Coordinates of C-alpha atoms in Angstrom, one line a residue:
X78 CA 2.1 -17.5 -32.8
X79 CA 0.3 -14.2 -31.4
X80 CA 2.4 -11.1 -32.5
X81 CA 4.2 -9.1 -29.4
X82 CA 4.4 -4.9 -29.7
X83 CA 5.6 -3.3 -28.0
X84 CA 5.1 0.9 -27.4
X85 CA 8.3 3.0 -28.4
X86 CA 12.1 1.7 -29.3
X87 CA 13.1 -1.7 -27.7
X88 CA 16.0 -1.7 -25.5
X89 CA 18.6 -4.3 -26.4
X90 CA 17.6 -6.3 -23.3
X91 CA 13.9 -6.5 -25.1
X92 CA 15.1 -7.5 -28.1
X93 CA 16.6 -10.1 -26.8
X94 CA 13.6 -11.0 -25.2
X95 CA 12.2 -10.6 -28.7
X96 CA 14.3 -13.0 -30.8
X97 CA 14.1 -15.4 -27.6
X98 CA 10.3 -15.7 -28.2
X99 CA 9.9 -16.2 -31.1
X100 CA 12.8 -18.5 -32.1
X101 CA 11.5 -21.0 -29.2
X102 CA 9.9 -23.7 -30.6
X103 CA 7.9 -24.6 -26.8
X104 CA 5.5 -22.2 -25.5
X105 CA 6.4 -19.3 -24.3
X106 CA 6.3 -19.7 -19.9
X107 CA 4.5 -17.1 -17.6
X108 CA 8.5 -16.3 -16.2
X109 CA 9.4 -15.3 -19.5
X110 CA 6.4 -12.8 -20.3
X111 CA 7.5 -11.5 -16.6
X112 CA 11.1 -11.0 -17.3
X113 CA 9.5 -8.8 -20.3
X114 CA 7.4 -6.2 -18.3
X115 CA 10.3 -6.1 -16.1
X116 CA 12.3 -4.8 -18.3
X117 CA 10.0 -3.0 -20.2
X118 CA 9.3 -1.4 -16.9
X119 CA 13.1 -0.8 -16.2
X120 CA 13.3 0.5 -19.7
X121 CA 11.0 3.4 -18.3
X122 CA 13.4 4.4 -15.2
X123 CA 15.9 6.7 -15.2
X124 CA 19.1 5.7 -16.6
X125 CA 21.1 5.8 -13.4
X126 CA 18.4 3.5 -11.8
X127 CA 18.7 1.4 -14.6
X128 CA 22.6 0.9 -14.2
X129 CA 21.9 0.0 -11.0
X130 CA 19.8 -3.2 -11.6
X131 CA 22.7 -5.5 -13.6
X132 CA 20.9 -8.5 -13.0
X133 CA 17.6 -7.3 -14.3
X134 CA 19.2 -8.7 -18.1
X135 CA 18.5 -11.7 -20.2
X136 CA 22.1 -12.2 -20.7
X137 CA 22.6 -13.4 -17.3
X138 CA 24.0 -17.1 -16.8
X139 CA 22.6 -19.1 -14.1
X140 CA 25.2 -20.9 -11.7
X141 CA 24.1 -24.1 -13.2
X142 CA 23.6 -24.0 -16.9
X143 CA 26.0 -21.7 -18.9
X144 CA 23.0 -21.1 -21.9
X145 CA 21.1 -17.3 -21.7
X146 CA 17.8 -17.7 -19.2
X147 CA 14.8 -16.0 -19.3
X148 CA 13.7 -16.6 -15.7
X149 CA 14.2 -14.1 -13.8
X150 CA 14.4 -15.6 -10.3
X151 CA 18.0 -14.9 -9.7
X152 CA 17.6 -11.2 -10.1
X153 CA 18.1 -8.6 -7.6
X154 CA 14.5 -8.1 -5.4
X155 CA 12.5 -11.1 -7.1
X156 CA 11.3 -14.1 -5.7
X157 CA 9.5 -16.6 -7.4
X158 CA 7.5 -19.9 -6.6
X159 CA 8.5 -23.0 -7.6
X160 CA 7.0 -23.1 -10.3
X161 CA 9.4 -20.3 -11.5
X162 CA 6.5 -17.7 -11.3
X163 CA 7.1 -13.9 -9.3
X164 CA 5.6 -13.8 -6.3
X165 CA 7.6 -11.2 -4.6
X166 CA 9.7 -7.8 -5.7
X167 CA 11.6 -6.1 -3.3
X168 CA 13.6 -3.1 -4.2
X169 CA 12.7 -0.4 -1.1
X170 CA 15.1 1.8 -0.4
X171 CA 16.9 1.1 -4.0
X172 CA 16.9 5.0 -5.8
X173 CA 14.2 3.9 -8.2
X174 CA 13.1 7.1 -9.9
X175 CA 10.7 6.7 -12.3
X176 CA 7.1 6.0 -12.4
X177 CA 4.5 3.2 -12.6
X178 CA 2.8 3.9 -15.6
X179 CA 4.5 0.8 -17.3
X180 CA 4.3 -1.5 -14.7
X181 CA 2.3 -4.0 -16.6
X182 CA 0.3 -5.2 -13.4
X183 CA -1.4 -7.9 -15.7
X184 CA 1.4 -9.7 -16.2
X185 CA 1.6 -10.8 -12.5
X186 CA -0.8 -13.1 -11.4
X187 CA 0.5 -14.8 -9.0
X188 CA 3.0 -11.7 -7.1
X189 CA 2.2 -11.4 -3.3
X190 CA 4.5 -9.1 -2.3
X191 CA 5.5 -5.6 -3.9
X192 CA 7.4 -3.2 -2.1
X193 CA 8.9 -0.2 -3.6
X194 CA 9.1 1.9 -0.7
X195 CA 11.3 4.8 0.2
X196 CA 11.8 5.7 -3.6
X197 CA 11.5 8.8 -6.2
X198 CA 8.4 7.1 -7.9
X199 CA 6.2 9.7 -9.0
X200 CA 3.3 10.4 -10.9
X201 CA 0.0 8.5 -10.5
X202 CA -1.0 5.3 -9.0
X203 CA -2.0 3.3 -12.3
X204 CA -5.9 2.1 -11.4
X205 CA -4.1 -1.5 -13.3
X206 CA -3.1 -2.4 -10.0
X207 CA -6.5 -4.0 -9.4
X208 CA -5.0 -6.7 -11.3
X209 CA -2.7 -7.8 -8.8
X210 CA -5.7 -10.3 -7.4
X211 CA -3.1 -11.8 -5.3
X212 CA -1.2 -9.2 -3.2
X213 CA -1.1 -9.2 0.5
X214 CA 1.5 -6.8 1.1
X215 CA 1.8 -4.1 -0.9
X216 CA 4.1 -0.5 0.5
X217 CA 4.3 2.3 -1.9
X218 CA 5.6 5.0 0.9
X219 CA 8.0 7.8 0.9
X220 CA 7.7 8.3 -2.8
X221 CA 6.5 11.5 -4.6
X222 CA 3.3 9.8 -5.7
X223 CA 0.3 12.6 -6.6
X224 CA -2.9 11.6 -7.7
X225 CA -6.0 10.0 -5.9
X226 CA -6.2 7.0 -4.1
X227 CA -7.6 4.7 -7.3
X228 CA -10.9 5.2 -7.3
X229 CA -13.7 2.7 -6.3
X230 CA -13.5 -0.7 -7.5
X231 CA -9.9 -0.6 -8.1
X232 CA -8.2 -0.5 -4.8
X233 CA -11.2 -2.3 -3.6
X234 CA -10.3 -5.2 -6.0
X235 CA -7.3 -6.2 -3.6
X236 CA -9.1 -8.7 -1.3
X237 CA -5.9 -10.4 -0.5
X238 CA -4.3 -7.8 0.5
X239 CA -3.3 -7.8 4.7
X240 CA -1.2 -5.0 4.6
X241 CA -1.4 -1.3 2.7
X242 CA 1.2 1.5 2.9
X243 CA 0.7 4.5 1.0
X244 CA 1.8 7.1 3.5
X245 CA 4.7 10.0 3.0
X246 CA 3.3 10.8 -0.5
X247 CA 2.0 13.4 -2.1
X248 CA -1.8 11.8 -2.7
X249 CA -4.9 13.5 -2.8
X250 CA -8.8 13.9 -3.0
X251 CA -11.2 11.3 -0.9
X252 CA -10.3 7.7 0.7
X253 CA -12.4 5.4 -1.4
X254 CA -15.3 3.9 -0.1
X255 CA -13.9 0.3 -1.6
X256 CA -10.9 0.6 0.9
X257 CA -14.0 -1.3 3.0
X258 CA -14.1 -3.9 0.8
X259 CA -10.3 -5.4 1.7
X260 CA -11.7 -7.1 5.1
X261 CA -8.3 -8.9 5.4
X262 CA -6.8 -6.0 6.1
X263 CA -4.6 -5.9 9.4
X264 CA -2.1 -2.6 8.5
X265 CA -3.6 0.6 7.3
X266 CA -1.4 4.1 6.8
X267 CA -2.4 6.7 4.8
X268 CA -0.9 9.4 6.9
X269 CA 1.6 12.4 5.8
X270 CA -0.5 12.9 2.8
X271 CA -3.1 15.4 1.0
X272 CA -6.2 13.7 1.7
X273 CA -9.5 15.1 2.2
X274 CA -13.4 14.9 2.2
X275 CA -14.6 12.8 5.4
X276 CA -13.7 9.3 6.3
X277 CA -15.9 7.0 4.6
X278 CA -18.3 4.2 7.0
X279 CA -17.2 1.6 5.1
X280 CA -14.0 2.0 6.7
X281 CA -15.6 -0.1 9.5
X282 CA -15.8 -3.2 7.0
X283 CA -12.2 -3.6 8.2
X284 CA -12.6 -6.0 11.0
X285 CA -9.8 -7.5 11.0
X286 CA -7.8 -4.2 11.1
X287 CA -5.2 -3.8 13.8
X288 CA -3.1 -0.5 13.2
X289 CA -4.9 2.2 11.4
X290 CA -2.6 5.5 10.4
X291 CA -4.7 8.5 8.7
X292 CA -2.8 11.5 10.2
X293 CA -1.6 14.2 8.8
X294 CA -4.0 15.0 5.8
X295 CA -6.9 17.5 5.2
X296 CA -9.7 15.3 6.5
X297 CA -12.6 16.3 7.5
X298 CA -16.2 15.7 9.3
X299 CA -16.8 13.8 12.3
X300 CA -15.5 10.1 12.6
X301 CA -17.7 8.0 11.6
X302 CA -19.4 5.8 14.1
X303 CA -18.8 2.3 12.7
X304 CA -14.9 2.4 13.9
X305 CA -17.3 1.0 17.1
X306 CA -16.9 -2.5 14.6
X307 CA -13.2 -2.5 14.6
X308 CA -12.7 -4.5 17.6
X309 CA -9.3 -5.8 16.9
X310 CA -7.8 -2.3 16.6
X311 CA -4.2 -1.2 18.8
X312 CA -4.0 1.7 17.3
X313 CA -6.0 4.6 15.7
X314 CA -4.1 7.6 14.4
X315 CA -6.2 10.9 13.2
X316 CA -4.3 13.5 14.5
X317 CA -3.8 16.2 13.0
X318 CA -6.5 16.9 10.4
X319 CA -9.4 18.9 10.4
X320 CA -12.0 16.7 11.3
X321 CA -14.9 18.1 13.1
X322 CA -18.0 16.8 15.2
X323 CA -18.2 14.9 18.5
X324 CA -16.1 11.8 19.4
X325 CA -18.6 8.8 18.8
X326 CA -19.5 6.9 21.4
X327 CA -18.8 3.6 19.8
X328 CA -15.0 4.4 20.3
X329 CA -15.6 2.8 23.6
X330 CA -16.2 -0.5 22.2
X331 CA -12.6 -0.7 20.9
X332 CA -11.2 -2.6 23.6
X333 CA -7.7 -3.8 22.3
X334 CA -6.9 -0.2 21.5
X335 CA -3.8 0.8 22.9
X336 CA -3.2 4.0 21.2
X337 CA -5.6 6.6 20.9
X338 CA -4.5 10.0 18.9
X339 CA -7.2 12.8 17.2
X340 CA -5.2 15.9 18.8
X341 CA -5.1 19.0 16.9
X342 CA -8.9 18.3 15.0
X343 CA -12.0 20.7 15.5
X344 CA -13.5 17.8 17.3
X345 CA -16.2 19.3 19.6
X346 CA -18.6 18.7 22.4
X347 CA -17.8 16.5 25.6
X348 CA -15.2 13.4 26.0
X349 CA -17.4 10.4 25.8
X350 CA -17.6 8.3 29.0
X351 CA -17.3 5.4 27.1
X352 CA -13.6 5.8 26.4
X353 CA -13.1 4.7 30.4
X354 CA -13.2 1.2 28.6
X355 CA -10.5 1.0 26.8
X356 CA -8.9 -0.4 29.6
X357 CA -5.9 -1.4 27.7
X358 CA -5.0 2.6 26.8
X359 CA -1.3 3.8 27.2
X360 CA -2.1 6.5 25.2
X361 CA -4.3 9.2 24.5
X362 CA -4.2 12.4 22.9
X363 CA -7.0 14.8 22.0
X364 CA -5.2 17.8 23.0
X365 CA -5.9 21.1 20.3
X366 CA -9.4 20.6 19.7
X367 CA -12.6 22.3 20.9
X368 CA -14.1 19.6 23.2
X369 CA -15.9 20.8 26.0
X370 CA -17.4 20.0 29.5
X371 CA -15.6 18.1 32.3
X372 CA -13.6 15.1 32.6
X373 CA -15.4 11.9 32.4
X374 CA -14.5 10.5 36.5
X375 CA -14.5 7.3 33.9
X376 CA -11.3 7.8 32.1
X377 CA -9.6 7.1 36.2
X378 CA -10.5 3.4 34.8
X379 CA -7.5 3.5 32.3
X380 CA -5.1 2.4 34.8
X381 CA -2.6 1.6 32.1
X382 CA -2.2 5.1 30.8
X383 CA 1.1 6.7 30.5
X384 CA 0.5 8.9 27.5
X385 CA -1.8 11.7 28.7

């Protein structure tokens, strides 16, 4: 039988796991090596968080078998397949403080779903996450994460993923180019963050994309114009930034858009005509920026306005 380590003291919960392993004469099932880098991960919290995950414990009885299970399906904020593999964890809003450093993303091949929003994580995102082949929903916000965005292939490695919150941290440095990679993308915020640098073309790769949130960093240069591809797009959120240049053009193709914000930006030169074709607009703001020239008479086609 392969030897398990593990890093540091073992928690009574992982020596359990321990002795459980290796005195099973069967092989070893993927719930079991997930109940361990849960708890190996809850080792790593803060002891009050810890207290307040009961369930997250070996020694817990299932209604229907009175033996110690490994599976950890009936603990608080998992859901599993059939099978009896994770697929989901839930625990938003739950007073996690801690980090993600031992997450062990391998160990989840099959998890969907990962929400551990509205938390005290801090530290960095771990660049393991790429591992997580599977995810389609994955909300990290309102935490204290720092750190960049993982870099290049990484976060571009998620190309299950439909939906991406990362916003109301504290993260930093450039968007990466491999965001454009995740063309199943439908949900996009990034805003009430530290970002910065300028917003990278691939970002049109995302043509599926229907919200898209980037306010509230340091951006900056001009918008780039292959947000013209993004045809499915309701809303676009840049406000608040510094980005600079005109207003493309190509932001008149975008005609499911329904929300338009880039106020307070250095954007300059004229409002482009083009935007009197987003007939579906209820709102647009580009107030607090440095655009000049007239009107465009086309923006009297936007008969839906009521956001001005």
């Amino acid at each position: 039988m392969a030897k398990v380590t593990f890093k540091g003291v073992l928690s009574p919960a992982l020596l359990v796991l321990f002795f459980y392993i290796h005195s099973s004469p069967i092989v070893v099932s993927a719930s079991t090596k997930e109940a361990g880098a849960l708890l190996k991960w809850k080792a790593s919290l803060a002891n009050q968080t810890q207290s307040q995950l009961p369930s997250w414990n070996l020694l817990a009885h299932n209604a229907n078998n009175s033996k110690p299970h490994a599976i950890p399906c009936s603990w608080h904020g998992i859901r599993c397949n059939p099978a009896g593999s994770i697929i989901g964890v839930n625990l938003s809003s739950f007073g996690i403080n801690g980090t993600l450093h031992e997450f062990s993303f391998w160990s989840f091949h099959n998890l969907e779903y990962l929400d551990l929003a509205a938390n005290s994580l801090s530290g960095t995102i771990p660049s393991d996450i790429s591992y997580l082949y599977k995810l389609t929903y994955l909300d990290l916000s309102t935490n204290q994460l720092s750190g960049k965005i993982p870099p290049e292939i990484e976060i571009g490695e998620l190309m299950s993923l439909n939906e991406l919150a990362l916003y109301s941290n504290s993260l930093e440095g450039p968007i990466p180019p491999s965001l454009g990679n995740l063309k199943n993308l439908t949900f996009l915020a990034l805003y009430n963050n530290s970002l910065s640098g300028y917003i990278p073309p691939e970002m049109g790769n995302l043509i599926n994309l229907l919200e898209l949130y980037m306010d509230t960093n340091n951006l900056t240069c001009p918008i780039p114009s292959s947000f013209g591809n993004l045809k499915k797009l309701t809303v676009l959120f840049a406000f608040d930034n510094q980005l600079s240049g005109a207003i493309p053009q190509e932001i008149g193709k975008l005609e499911s858009l329904g929300s338009l914000s880039l106020h307070t930006n250095n954007l300059s030169g004229s409002i482009p005509a083009s935007l009197g074709d987003l007939r579906n607009l209820t709102l647009l703001h580009l107030y607090r920026n440095l655009l000049s020239g007239p009107i465009p008479e086309e923006l009297g086609n936007l008969e839906s306005l009521t956001d001005l």
